[in-house]
JSON list of C-alpha atoms and ligand atoms in Angstrom, two decimals:
[
{"chain": "A", "resi": 1, "resn": "UNK", "atom": "CA", "xyz": [-13.14, 6.85, -3.22]},
{"chain": "A", "resi": 2, "resn": "UNK", "atom": "CA", "xyz": [-12.36, 8.82, -6.34]},
{"chain": "A", "resi": 3, "resn": "UNK", "atom": "CA", "xyz": [-10.40, 12.04, -6.03]},
{"chain": "A", "resi": 4, "resn": "UNK", "atom": "CA", "xyz": [-11.07, 14.04, -9.18]},
{"chain": "A", "resi": 5, "resn": "UNK", "atom": "CA", "xyz": [-8.43, 15.87, -11.22]},
{"chain": "A", "resi": 6, "resn": "UNK", "atom": "CA", "xyz": [-9.78, 19.29, -10.25]},
{"chain": "A", "resi": 7, "resn": "UNK", "atom": "CA", "xyz": [-9.90, 18.56, -6.50]},
{"chain": "A", "resi": 8, "resn": "UNK", "atom": "CA", "xyz": [-7.95, 21.48, -4.97]},
{"chain": "A", "resi": 9, "resn": "UNK", "atom": "CA", "xyz": [-7.10, 19.60, -1.77]},
{"chain": "A", "resi": 10, "resn": "UNK", "atom": "CA", "xyz": [-6.94, 21.12, 1.70]},
{"chain": "A", "resi": 11, "resn": "UNK", "atom": "CA", "xyz": [-4.82, 24.08, 2.66]},
{"chain": "A", "resi": 12, "resn": "UNK", "atom": "CA", "xyz": [-1.78, 23.06, 4.71]},
{"chain": "A", "resi": 13, "resn": "UNK", "atom": "CA", "xyz": [-2.71, 25.73, 7.27]},
{"chain": "A", "resi": 14, "resn": "UNK", "atom": "CA", "xyz": [-5.72, 23.66, 8.33]},
{"chain": "A", "resi": 15, "resn": "UNK", "atom": "CA", "xyz": [-3.58, 20.83, 9.71]},
{"chain": "A", "resi": 16, "resn": "UNK", "atom": "CA", "xyz": [-0.36, 20.25, 11.59]},
{"chain": "A", "resi": 17, "resn": "UNK", "atom": "CA", "xyz": [2.69, 18.72, 9.94]},
{"chain": "A", "resi": 18, "resn": "UNK", "atom": "CA", "xyz": [6.42, 18.60, 10.67]},
{"chain": "A", "resi": 19, "resn": "UNK", "atom": "CA", "xyz": [8.14, 21.94, 10.61]},
{"chain": "A", "resi": 20, "resn": "UNK", "atom": "CA", "xyz": [11.02, 20.60, 8.53]},
{"chain": "A", "resi": 21, "resn": "UNK", "atom": "CA", "xyz": [8.60, 20.30, 5.60]},
{"chain": "A", "resi": 22, "resn": "UNK", "atom": "CA", "xyz": [7.30, 23.87, 5.74]},
{"chain": "A", "resi": 23, "resn": "UNK", "atom": "CA", "xyz": [7.59, 25.32, 2.23]},
{"chain": "A", "resi": 24, "resn": "UNK", "atom": "CA", "xyz": [8.05, 21.92, 0.56]},
{"chain": "A", "resi": 25, "resn": "UNK", "atom": "CA", "xyz": [4.40, 20.97, 0.03]},
{"chain": "A", "resi": 26, "resn": "UNK", "atom": "CA", "xyz": [1.60, 22.21, -2.22]},
{"chain": "A", "resi": 27, "resn": "UNK", "atom": "CA", "xyz": [-1.49, 20.99, -0.35]},
{"chain": "A", "resi": 28, "resn": "UNK", "atom": "CA", "xyz": [-2.99, 18.11, 1.62]},
{"chain": "A", "resi": 29, "resn": "UNK", "atom": "CA", "xyz": [-4.59, 15.59, -0.73]},
{"chain": "A", "resi": 30, "resn": "UNK", "atom": "CA", "xyz": [-5.87, 13.14, 1.93]},
{"chain": "A", "resi": 31, "resn": "UNK", "atom": "CA", "xyz": [-5.79, 13.97, 5.65]},
{"chain": "A", "resi": 32, "resn": "UNK", "atom": "CA", "xyz": [-4.52, 11.23, 7.96]},
{"chain": "A", "resi": 33, "resn": "UNK", "atom": "CA", "xyz": [-7.89, 10.67, 9.67]},
{"chain": "A", "resi": 34, "resn": "UNK", "atom": "CA", "xyz": [-9.62, 9.89, 6.39]},
{"chain": "A", "resi": 35, "resn": "UNK", "atom": "CA", "xyz": [-6.86, 7.43, 5.47]},
{"chain": "A", "resi": 36, "resn": "UNK", "atom": "CA", "xyz": [-7.39, 5.56, 8.73]},
{"chain": "A", "resi": 37, "resn": "UNK", "atom": "CA", "xyz": [-11.20, 5.55, 8.42]},
{"chain": "A", "resi": 38, "resn": "UNK", "atom": "CA", "xyz": [-11.09, 4.30, 4.86]},
{"chain": "A", "resi": 39, "resn": "UNK", "atom": "CA", "xyz": [-8.58, 1.60, 5.83]},
{"chain": "A", "resi": 40, "resn": "UNK", "atom": "CA", "xyz": [-10.98, 0.37, 8.50]},
{"chain": "A", "resi": 41, "resn": "UNK", "atom": "CA", "xyz": [-13.64, -0.15, 5.84]},
{"chain": "A", "resi": 42, "resn": "UNK", "atom": "CA", "xyz": [-11.16, -2.01, 3.59]},
{"chain": "A", "resi": 43, "resn": "UNK", "atom": "CA", "xyz": [-10.48, -4.31, 6.55]},
{"chain": "A", "resi": 44, "resn": "UNK", "atom": "CA", "xyz": [-14.19, -5.03, 6.82]},
{"chain": "A", "resi": 45, "resn": "UNK", "atom": "CA", "xyz": [-14.48, -5.74, 3.08]},
{"chain": "A", "resi": 46, "resn": "UNK", "atom": "CA", "xyz": [-11.48, -8.09, 3.22]},
{"chain": "A", "resi": 47, "resn": "UNK", "atom": "CA", "xyz": [-12.93, -9.90, 6.25]},
{"chain": "A", "resi": 48, "resn": "UNK", "atom": "CA", "xyz": [-16.22, -10.40, 4.47]},
{"chain": "A", "resi": 49, "resn": "UNK", "atom": "CA", "xyz": [-14.58, -11.76, 1.32]},
{"chain": "A", "resi": 50, "resn": "UNK", "atom": "CA", "xyz": [-11.99, -14.13, 2.73]},
{"chain": "A", "resi": 51, "resn": "UNK", "atom": "CA", "xyz": [-14.38, -16.09, 4.96]},
{"chain": "A", "resi": 52, "resn": "UNK", "atom": "CA", "xyz": [-12.60, -18.50, 7.26]},
{"chain": "A", "resi": 53, "resn": "UNK", "atom": "CA", "xyz": [-9.33, -18.61, 5.39]},
{"chain": "A", "resi": 54, "resn": "UNK", "atom": "CA", "xyz": [-6.02, -17.72, 6.95]},
{"chain": "A", "resi": 55, "resn": "UNK", "atom": "CA", "xyz": [-4.01, -14.90, 5.47]},
{"chain": "A", "resi": 56, "resn": "UNK", "atom": "CA", "xyz": [-0.34, -14.56, 4.68]},
{"chain": "A", "resi": 57, "resn": "UNK", "atom": "CA", "xyz": [0.19, -10.82, 4.53]},
{"chain": "A", "resi": 58, "resn": "UNK", "atom": "CA", "xyz": [3.04, -9.62, 2.37]},
{"chain": "A", "resi": 59, "resn": "UNK", "atom": "CA", "xyz": [3.80, -6.06, 3.30]},
{"chain": "A", "resi": 60, "resn": "UNK", "atom": "CA", "xyz": [5.44, -4.28, 0.40]},
{"chain": "A", "resi": 61, "resn": "UNK", "atom": "CA", "xyz": [8.14, -2.07, 1.90]},
{"chain": "A", "resi": 62, "resn": "UNK", "atom": "CA", "xyz": [8.92, 0.62, 2.48]},
{"chain": "A", "resi": 63, "resn": "UNK", "atom": "CA", "xyz": [5.96, 2.69, 1.37]},
{"chain": "A", "resi": 64, "resn": "UNK", "atom": "CA", "xyz": [3.40, 0.12, 2.47]},
{"chain": "A", "resi": 65, "resn": "UNK", "atom": "CA", "xyz": [4.42, -0.16, 6.09]},
{"chain": "A", "resi": 66, "resn": "UNK", "atom": "CA", "xyz": [1.90, 2.34, 7.50]},
{"chain": "A", "resi": 67, "resn": "UNK", "atom": "CA", "xyz": [-1.00, 1.04, 5.46]},
{"chain": "A", "resi": 68, "resn": "UNK", "atom": "CA", "xyz": [-0.07, -2.56, 6.25]},
{"chain": "A", "resi": 69, "resn": "UNK", "atom": "CA", "xyz": [0.25, -1.91, 9.99]},
{"chain": "A", "resi": 70, "resn": "UNK", "atom": "CA", "xyz": [-3.08, -0.06, 10.15]},
{"chain": "A", "resi": 71, "resn": "UNK", "atom": "CA", "xyz": [-4.89, -2.60, 7.97]},
{"chain": "A", "resi": 72, "resn": "UNK", "atom": "CA", "xyz": [-3.59, -5.57, 9.99]},
{"chain": "A", "resi": 73, "resn": "UNK", "atom": "CA", "xyz": [-4.63, -3.78, 13.18]},
{"chain": "A", "resi": 74, "resn": "UNK", "atom": "CA", "xyz": [-8.16, -3.18, 11.86]},
{"chain": "A", "resi": 75, "resn": "UNK", "atom": "CA", "xyz": [-8.50, -6.81, 10.71]},
{"chain": "A", "resi": 76, "resn": "UNK", "atom": "CA", "xyz": [-7.33, -7.97, 14.16]},
{"chain": "A", "resi": 77, "resn": "UNK", "atom": "CA", "xyz": [-9.87, -5.75, 15.90]},
{"chain": "A", "resi": 78, "resn": "UNK", "atom": "CA", "xyz": [-12.73, -6.80, 13.64]},
{"chain": "A", "resi": 79, "resn": "UNK", "atom": "CA", "xyz": [-11.78, -10.44, 14.03]},
{"chain": "A", "resi": 80, "resn": "UNK", "atom": "CA", "xyz": [-11.60, -10.13, 17.80]},
{"chain": "A", "resi": 81, "resn": "UNK", "atom": "CA", "xyz": [-15.04, -8.56, 17.94]},
{"chain": "A", "resi": 82, "resn": "UNK", "atom": "CA", "xyz": [-16.65, -11.18, 15.74]},
{"chain": "A", "resi": 83, "resn": "UNK", "atom": "CA", "xyz": [-17.09, -14.94, 15.95]},
{"chain": "A", "resi": 84, "resn": "UNK", "atom": "CA", "xyz": [-14.64, -15.44, 13.15]},
{"chain": "A", "resi": 85, "resn": "UNK", "atom": "CA", "xyz": [-11.00, -15.80, 13.99]},
{"chain": "A", "resi": 86, "resn": "UNK", "atom": "CA", "xyz": [-8.55, -15.17, 11.21]},
{"chain": "A", "resi": 87, "resn": "UNK", "atom": "CA", "xyz": [-4.94, -16.14, 11.61]},
{"chain": "A", "resi": 88, "resn": "UNK", "atom": "CA", "xyz": [-2.43, -13.84, 9.96]},
{"chain": "A", "resi": 89, "resn": "UNK", "atom": "CA", "xyz": [1.22, -14.30, 9.19]},
{"chain": "A", "resi": 90, "resn": "UNK", "atom": "CA", "xyz": [3.19, -11.31, 8.08]},
{"chain": "A", "resi": 91, "resn": "UNK", "atom": "CA", "xyz": [6.26, -11.12, 5.89]},
{"chain": "A", "resi": 92, "resn": "UNK", "atom": "CA", "xyz": [7.96, -8.26, 4.15]},
{"chain": "A", "resi": 93, "resn": "UNK", "atom": "CA", "xyz": [9.11, -7.81, 0.60]},
{"chain": "A", "resi": 94, "resn": "UNK", "atom": "CA", "xyz": [10.90, -4.84, -0.80]},
{"chain": "A", "resi": 95, "resn": "UNK", "atom": "CA", "xyz": [11.17, -3.45, -4.28]},
{"chain": "A", "resi": 96, "resn": "UNK", "atom": "CA", "xyz": [12.96, -0.38, -5.41]},
{"chain": "A", "resi": 97, "resn": "UNK", "atom": "CA", "xyz": [12.09, 1.34, -8.66]},
{"chain": "A", "resi": 98, "resn": "UNK", "atom": "CA", "xyz": [11.88, 5.12, -8.25]},
{"chain": "A", "resi": 99, "resn": "UNK", "atom": "CA", "xyz": [14.58, 7.72, -8.71]},
{"chain": "A", "resi": 100, "resn": "UNK", "atom": "CA", "xyz": [13.39, 11.25, -7.85]},
{"chain": "A", "resi": 101, "resn": "UNK", "atom": "CA", "xyz": [9.79, 11.14, -9.12]},
{"chain": "A", "resi": 102, "resn": "UNK", "atom": "CA", "xyz": [10.52, 8.90, -12.11]},
{"chain": "A", "resi": 103, "resn": "UNK", "atom": "CA", "xyz": [9.79, 5.17, -12.36]},
{"chain": "A", "resi": 104, "resn": "UNK", "atom": "CA", "xyz": [12.91, 3.20, -13.29]},
{"chain": "A", "resi": 105, "resn": "UNK", "atom": "CA", "xyz": [13.18, 0.25, -15.62]},
{"chain": "A", "resi": 106, "resn": "UNK", "atom": "CA", "xyz": [15.13, -2.25, -13.52]},
{"chain": "A", "resi": 107, "resn": "UNK", "atom": "CA", "xyz": [13.57, -3.46, -10.29]},
{"chain": "A", "resi": 108, "resn": "UNK", "atom": "CA", "xyz": [15.15, -5.33, -7.41]},
{"chain": "A", "resi": 109, "resn": "UNK", "atom": "CA", "xyz": [13.23, -7.59, -5.05]},
{"chain": "A", "resi": 110, "resn": "UNK", "atom": "CA", "xyz": [14.69, -7.80, -1.56]},
{"chain": "A", "resi": 111, "resn": "UNK", "atom": "CA", "xyz": [13.39, -10.08, 1.21]},
{"chain": "A", "resi": 112, "resn": "UNK", "atom": "CA", "xyz": [10.50, -12.52, 1.32]},
{"chain": "A", "resi": 113, "resn": "UNK", "atom": "CA", "xyz": [12.80, -15.45, 0.43]},
{"chain": "A", "resi": 114, "resn": "UNK", "atom": "CA", "xyz": [11.47, -17.69, 3.16]},
{"chain": "A", "resi": 115, "resn": "UNK", "atom": "CA", "xyz": [7.86, -17.65, 2.04]},
{"chain": "A", "resi": 116, "resn": "UNK", "atom": "CA", "xyz": [7.95, -21.43, 1.92]},
{"chain": "A", "resi": 117, "resn": "UNK", "atom": "CA", "xyz": [8.33, -21.37, 5.71]},
{"chain": "A", "resi": 118, "resn": "UNK", "atom": "CA", "xyz": [5.04, -19.60, 5.96]},
{"chain": "A", "resi": 119, "resn": "UNK", "atom": "CA", "xyz": [3.22, -22.18, 3.89]},
{"chain": "A", "resi": 120, "resn": "UNK", "atom": "CA", "xyz": [5.32, -25.33, 4.21]},
{"chain": "A", "resi": 121, "resn": "UNK", "atom": "CA", "xyz": [4.37, -26.36, 7.75]},
{"chain": "A", "resi": 122, "resn": "UNK", "atom": "CA", "xyz": [0.80, -27.31, 6.98]},
{"chain": "A", "resi": 123, "resn": "UNK", "atom": "CA", "xyz": [-0.25, -30.71, 5.68]},
{"chain": "A", "resi": 124, "resn": "UNK", "atom": "CA", "xyz": [-1.41, -31.16, 2.13]},
{"chain": "A", "resi": 125, "resn": "UNK", "atom": "CA", "xyz": [-4.99, -31.85, 3.20]},
{"chain": "A", "resi": 126, "resn": "UNK", "atom": "CA", "xyz": [-5.02, -28.81, 5.40]},
{"chain": "A", "resi": 127, "resn": "UNK", "atom": "CA", "xyz": [-3.68, -26.81, 2.53]},
{"chain": "A", "resi": 128, "resn": "UNK", "atom": "CA", "xyz": [-6.40, -28.12, 0.24]},
{"chain": "A", "resi": 129, "resn": "UNK", "atom": "CA", "xyz": [-9.25, -27.03, 2.47]},
{"chain": "A", "resi": 130, "resn": "UNK", "atom": "CA", "xyz": [-7.85, -24.24, 4.60]},
{"chain": "A", "resi": 131, "resn": "UNK", "atom": "CA", "xyz": [-5.35, -22.79, 2.19]},
{"chain": "A", "resi": 132, "resn": "UNK", "atom": "CA", "xyz": [-4.00, -19.42, 3.16]},
{"chain": "A", "resi": 133, "resn": "UNK", "atom": "CA", "xyz": [-4.73, -16.45, 0.98]},
{"chain": "A", "resi": 134, "resn": "UNK", "atom": "CA", "xyz": [-1.67, -14.43, 0.05]},
{"chain": "A", "resi": 135, "resn": "UNK", "atom": "CA", "xyz": [-2.35, -10.74, 0.32]},
{"chain": "A", "resi": 136, "resn": "UNK", "atom": "CA", "xyz": [-0.04, -8.00, -0.79]},
{"chain": "A", "resi": 137, "resn": "UNK", "atom": "CA", "xyz": [-0.53, -4.78, 1.16]},
{"chain": "A", "resi": 138, "resn": "UNK", "atom": "CA", "xyz": [1.07, -1.89, -0.63]},
{"chain": "A", "resi": 139, "resn": "UNK", "atom": "CA", "xyz": [1.07, 1.90, -0.71]},
{"chain": "A", "resi": 140, "resn": "UNK", "atom": "CA", "xyz": [0.31, 2.85, -4.28]},
{"chain": "A", "resi": 141, "resn": "UNK", "atom": "CA", "xyz": [-0.18, 1.39, -7.72]},
{"chain": "A", "resi": 142, "resn": "UNK", "atom": "CA", "xyz": [1.18, 3.77, -10.34]},
{"chain": "A", "resi": 143, "resn": "UNK", "atom": "CA", "xyz": [2.02, 2.20, -13.68]},
{"chain": "A", "resi": 144, "resn": "UNK", "atom": "CA", "xyz": [1.33, -1.22, -12.16]},
{"chain": "A", "resi": 145, "resn": "UNK", "atom": "CA", "xyz": [4.77, -2.51, -13.21]},
{"chain": "A", "resi": 146, "resn": "UNK", "atom": "CA", "xyz": [5.88, -3.14, -9.64]},
{"chain": "A", "resi": 147, "resn": "UNK", "atom": "CA", "xyz": [2.77, -5.15, -8.90]},
{"chain": "A", "resi": 148, "resn": "UNK", "atom": "CA", "xyz": [3.29, -7.31, -11.98]},
{"chain": "A", "resi": 149, "resn": "UNK", "atom": "CA", "xyz": [6.86, -8.11, -10.92]},
{"chain": "A", "resi": 150, "resn": "UNK", "atom": "CA", "xyz": [5.64, -9.08, -7.44]},
{"chain": "A", "resi": 151, "resn": "UNK", "atom": "CA", "xyz": [2.82, -11.24, -8.75]},
{"chain": "A", "resi": 152, "resn": "UNK", "atom": "CA", "xyz": [5.16, -13.06, -11.16]},
{"chain": "A", "resi": 153, "resn": "UNK", "atom": "CA", "xyz": [7.56, -13.66, -8.30]},
{"chain": "A", "resi": 154, "resn": "UNK", "atom": "CA", "xyz": [4.97, -15.27, -6.03]},
{"chain": "A", "resi": 155, "resn": "UNK", "atom": "CA", "xyz": [3.77, -17.67, -8.71]},
{"chain": "A", "resi": 156, "resn": "UNK", "atom": "CA", "xyz": [6.54, -20.13, -7.84]},
{"chain": "A", "resi": 157, "resn": "UNK", "atom": "CA", "xyz": [4.93, -20.78, -4.46]},
{"chain": "A", "resi": 158, "resn": "UNK", "atom": "CA", "xyz": [1.82, -21.97, -6.30]},
{"chain": "A", "resi": 159, "resn": "UNK", "atom": "CA", "xyz": [-0.58, -20.05, -4.12]},
{"chain": "A", "resi": 160, "resn": "UNK", "atom": "CA", "xyz": [-4.25, -20.90, -4.58]},
{"chain": "A", "resi": 161, "resn": "UNK", "atom": "CA", "xyz": [-5.29, -17.31, -4.21]},
{"chain": "A", "resi": 162, "resn": "UNK", "atom": "CA", "xyz": [-3.55, -13.97, -4.25]},
{"chain": "A", "resi": 163, "resn": "UNK", "atom": "CA", "xyz": [-5.24, -10.69, -3.41]},
{"chain": "A", "resi": 164, "resn": "UNK", "atom": "CA", "xyz": [-3.81, -7.23, -3.54]},
{"chain": "A", "resi": 165, "resn": "UNK", "atom": "CA", "xyz": [-4.81, -4.28, -1.40]},
{"chain": "A", "resi": 166, "resn": "UNK", "atom": "CA", "xyz": [-3.33, -0.90, -2.21]},
{"chain": "A", "resi": 167, "resn": "UNK", "atom": "CA", "xyz": [-4.09, 2.29, -0.36]},
{"chain": "A", "resi": 168, "resn": "UNK", "atom": "CA", "xyz": [-3.84, 4.37, -3.53]},
{"chain": "A", "resi": 169, "resn": "UNK", "atom": "CA", "xyz": [-4.28, 3.83, -7.24]},
{"chain": "A", "resi": 170, "resn": "UNK", "atom": "CA", "xyz": [-3.01, 6.47, -9.61]},
{"chain": "A", "resi": 171, "resn": "UNK", "atom": "CA", "xyz": [-5.22, 7.42, -12.52]},
{"chain": "A", "resi": 172, "resn": "UNK", "atom": "CA", "xyz": [-2.70, 7.01, -15.31]},
{"chain": "A", "resi": 173, "resn": "UNK", "atom": "CA", "xyz": [-3.27, 7.57, -19.00]},
{"chain": "A", "resi": 174, "resn": "UNK", "atom": "CA", "xyz": [-3.22, 3.84, -19.64]},
{"chain": "A", "resi": 175, "resn": "UNK", "atom": "CA", "xyz": [-6.71, 2.36, -19.51]},
{"chain": "A", "resi": 176, "resn": "UNK", "atom": "CA", "xyz": [-5.30, -1.20, -19.38]},
{"chain": "A", "resi": 177, "resn": "UNK", "atom": "CA", "xyz": [-3.54, -0.40, -16.10]},
{"chain": "A", "resi": 178, "resn": "UNK", "atom": "CA", "xyz": [-3.45, -2.96, -13.28]},
{"chain": "A", "resi": 179, "resn": "UNK", "atom": "CA", "xyz": [-6.26, -2.72, -10.73]},
{"chain": "A", "resi": 180, "resn": "UNK", "atom": "CA", "xyz": [-5.79, -4.14, -7.23]},
{"chain": "A", "resi": 181, "resn": "UNK", "atom": "CA", "xyz": [-8.59, -6.18, -5.61]},
{"chain": "A", "resi": 182, "resn": "UNK", "atom": "CA", "xyz": [-8.97, -3.58, -2.88]},
{"chain": "A", "resi": 183, "resn": "UNK", "atom": "CA", "xyz": [-7.96, 0.05, -2.85]},
{"chain": "A", "resi": 184, "resn": "UNK", "atom": "CA", "xyz": [-8.66, 3.05, -0.70]},
{"chain": "A", "resi": 185, "resn": "UNK", "atom": "CA", "xyz": [-8.48, 5.98, -3.07]},
{"chain": "A", "resi": 186, "resn": "UNK", "atom": "CA", "xyz": [-8.11, 6.59, -6.77]},
{"chain": "A", "resi": 187, "resn": "UNK", "atom": "CA", "xyz": [-6.00, 9.72, -7.16]},
{"chain": "A", "resi": 188, "resn": "UNK", "atom": "CA", "xyz": [-4.98, 12.00, -10.06]},
{"chain": "A", "resi": 189, "resn": "UNK", "atom": "CA", "xyz": [-1.66, 11.37, -11.80]},
{"chain": "A", "resi": 190, "resn": "UNK", "atom": "CA", "xyz": [0.34, 13.34, -9.22]},
{"chain": "A", "resi": 191, "resn": "UNK", "atom": "CA", "xyz": [3.44, 12.51, -7.21]},
{"chain": "A", "resi": 192, "resn": "UNK", "atom": "CA", "xyz": [2.30, 12.24, -3.60]},
{"chain": "A", "resi": 193, "resn": "UNK", "atom": "CA", "xyz": [4.18, 11.84, -0.32]},
{"chain": "A", "resi": 194, "resn": "UNK", "atom": "CA", "xyz": [3.39, 11.10, 3.31]},
{"chain": "A", "resi": 195, "resn": "UNK", "atom": "CA", "xyz": [1.90, 8.22, 5.30]},
{"chain": "A", "resi": 196, "resn": "UNK", "atom": "CA", "xyz": [5.12, 6.29, 4.49]},
{"chain": "A", "resi": 197, "resn": "UNK", "atom": "CA", "xyz": [5.23, 7.30, 0.83]},
{"chain": "A", "resi": 198, "resn": "UNK", "atom": "CA", "xyz": [8.55, 8.97, 0.06]},
{"chain": "A", "resi": 199, "resn": "UNK", "atom": "CA", "xyz": [10.37, 11.26, -2.29]},
{"chain": "A", "resi": 200, "resn": "UNK", "atom": "CA", "xyz": [13.98, 10.02, -2.19]},
{"chain": "A", "resi": 201, "resn": "UNK", "atom": "CA", "xyz": [13.39, 8.71, 1.37]},
{"chain": "A", "resi": 202, "resn": "UNK", "atom": "CA", "xyz": [11.97, 12.00, 2.65]},
{"chain": "A", "resi": 203, "resn": "UNK", "atom": "CA", "xyz": [8.39, 12.66, 3.82]},
{"chain": "A", "resi": 204, "resn": "UNK", "atom": "CA", "xyz": [7.74, 9.18, 5.26]},
{"chain": "A", "resi": 205, "resn": "UNK", "atom": "CA", "xyz": [7.33, 10.91, 8.63]},
{"chain": "A", "resi": 206, "resn": "UNK", "atom": "CA", "xyz": [4.45, 13.04, 7.37]},
{"chain": "A", "resi": 207, "resn": "UNK", "atom": "CA", "xyz": [1.00, 11.80, 8.47]},
{"chain": "A", "resi": 208, "resn": "UNK", "atom": "CA", "xyz": [-1.16, 13.20, 5.69]},
{"chain": "A", "resi": 209, "resn": "UNK", "atom": "CA", "xyz": [-0.87, 12.34, 2.02]},
{"chain": "A", "resi": 210, "resn": "UNK", "atom": "CA", "xyz": [0.30, 15.54, 0.37]},
{"chain": "A", "resi": 211, "resn": "UNK", "atom": "CA", "xyz": [1.39, 16.86, -2.99]},
{"chain": "A", "resi": 212, "resn": "UNK", "atom": "CA", "xyz": [4.98, 18.00, -3.03]},
{"chain": "A", "resi": 213, "resn": "UNK", "atom": "CA", "xyz": [5.80, 21.38, -4.62]},
{"chain": "A", "resi": 214, "resn": "UNK", "atom": "CA", "xyz": [8.67, 22.36, -6.93]},
{"chain": "A", "resi": 215, "resn": "UNK", "atom": "CA", "xyz": [10.70, 23.72, -4.04]},
{"chain": "A", "resi": 216, "resn": "UNK", "atom": "CA", "xyz": [10.41, 20.39, -2.21]},
{"chain": "A", "resi": 217, "resn": "UNK", "atom": "CA", "xyz": [11.33, 18.45, -5.34]},
{"chain": "A", "resi": 218, "resn": "UNK", "atom": "CA", "xyz": [14.43, 20.54, -5.91]},
{"chain": "A", "resi": 219, "resn": "UNK", "atom": "CA", "xyz": [15.45, 20.46, -2.23]},
{"chain": "A", "resi": 220, "resn": "UNK", "atom": "CA", "xyz": [15.41, 16.66, -1.99]},
{"chain": "A", "resi": 221, "resn": "UNK", "atom": "CA", "xyz": [16.44, 15.79, -5.52]},
{"chain": "A", "resi": 222, "resn": "UNK", "atom": "CA", "xyz": [19.37, 13.31, -5.74]},
{"chain": "B", "resi": 301, "resn": "IMP", "atom": "P1", "xyz": [4.46, 1.48, -10.28]},
{"chain": "B", "resi": 301, "resn": "IMP", "atom": "O1", "xyz": [5.38, 0.34, -10.63]},
{"chain": "B", "resi": 301, "resn": "IMP", "atom": "O2", "xyz": [4.52, 2.61, -11.26]},
{"chain": "B", "resi": 301, "resn": "IMP", "atom": "O3", "xyz": [3.03, 0.99, -10.08]},
{"chain": "B", "resi": 301, "resn": "IMP", "atom": "O4", "xyz": [4.97, 2.13, -8.96]},
{"chain": "B", "resi": 301, "resn": "IMP", "atom": "C1", "xyz": [4.88, 1.51, -7.79]},
{"chain": "B", "resi": 301, "resn": "IMP", "atom": "C2", "xyz": [5.83, 2.03, -6.73]},
{"chain": "B", "resi": 301, "resn": "IMP", "atom": "O5", "xyz": [6.39, 3.31, -7.04]},
{"chain": "B", "resi": 301, "resn": "IMP", "atom": "C3", "xyz": [5.07, 2.22, -5.48]},
{"chain": "B", "resi": 301, "resn": "IMP", "atom": "O6", "xyz": [5.13, 1.05, -4.71]},
{"chain": "B", "resi": 301, "resn": "IMP", "atom": "C4", "xyz": [5.76, 3.39, -4.83]},
{"chain": "B", "resi": 301, "resn": "IMP", "atom": "O7", "xyz": [6.81, 2.93, -4.01]},
{"chain": "B", "resi": 301, "resn": "IMP", "atom": "C5", "xyz": [6.32, 4.18, -5.95]},
{"chain": "B", "resi": 301, "resn": "IMP", "atom": "N1", "xyz": [5.45, 5.32, -6.29]},
{"chain": "B", "resi": 301, "resn": "IMP", "atom": "C6", "xyz": [4.62, 5.43, -7.36]},
{"chain": "B", "resi": 301, "resn": "IMP", "atom": "N2", "xyz": [3.96, 6.58, -7.34]},
{"chain": "B", "resi": 301, "resn": "IMP", "atom": "C7", "xyz": [4.38, 7.26, -6.25]},
{"chain": "B", "resi": 301, "resn": "IMP", "atom": "C8", "xyz": [4.04, 8.55, -5.68]},
{"chain": "B", "resi": 301, "resn": "IMP", "atom": "O8", "xyz": [3.22, 9.32, -6.17]},
{"chain": "B", "resi": 301, "resn": "IMP", "atom": "N3", "xyz": [4.68, 8.86, -4.52]},
{"chain": "B", "resi": 301, "resn": "IMP", "atom": "C9", "xyz": [5.59, 8.04, -3.92]},
{"chain": "B", "resi": 301, "resn": "IMP", "atom": "N4", "xyz": [5.91, 6.84, -4.41]},
{"chain": "B", "resi": 301, "resn": "IMP", "atom": "C10", "xyz": [5.32, 6.45, -5.57]},
{"chain": "B", "resi": 302, "resn": "MG", "atom": "MG1", "xyz": [9.59, 5.15, -2.91]}
]
């Protein structure tokens, strides 16, 4: 789904949202219900593509936790209601790169050290034929730098296949930008919050994906 640059969004008055954010937001870019419906379709697409393979889900914290939880839930439901049973293991990795609304140069990876545990228990033959697919579930791809760091990091586990699902992709000026295998929405080059996406740790408790206003930026600046 492409959200164009001149999309005015929805007025905040049309929805409910936490009172502590009154005055801090510009408009609703994507209402919560549409996020959930779109995620259900991504689950179906993923199910169709991965066939009978098992998945090792790598949830990219913190911003990806809502998307990951909803996507895993949809995959579980689809798998339960079909003949195909997909086994999923879930691990969490964390990367921090943003200060206020600016992407920072140095990135730290936290967690996900015991990935070998998730793959090491199976025999070589099993691995050859029923190899698990590593899937990163993350909130948003902006410049794509974070994703590149994560992908480089997973190389050492010699995975046969890595797929990336991101709820959002930002339309940046760079045409060579990284594109995930699956994504829910392509959005304008705006700083967005809500549905676990934060501005200095605030707004994760907002259901809709919204655009923050100048007042909100100033209020929560660090
Ligand atoms: P990238 O390295 O520029 O692709 O940025 C990726 C990370 O920055 C994401 O995983 C988010 O945590 C964060 N990020 C990028 N854009 C936004 C935004 O608009 N709102 C909130 N977080 C963002
Ligand atoms: Mg963040």
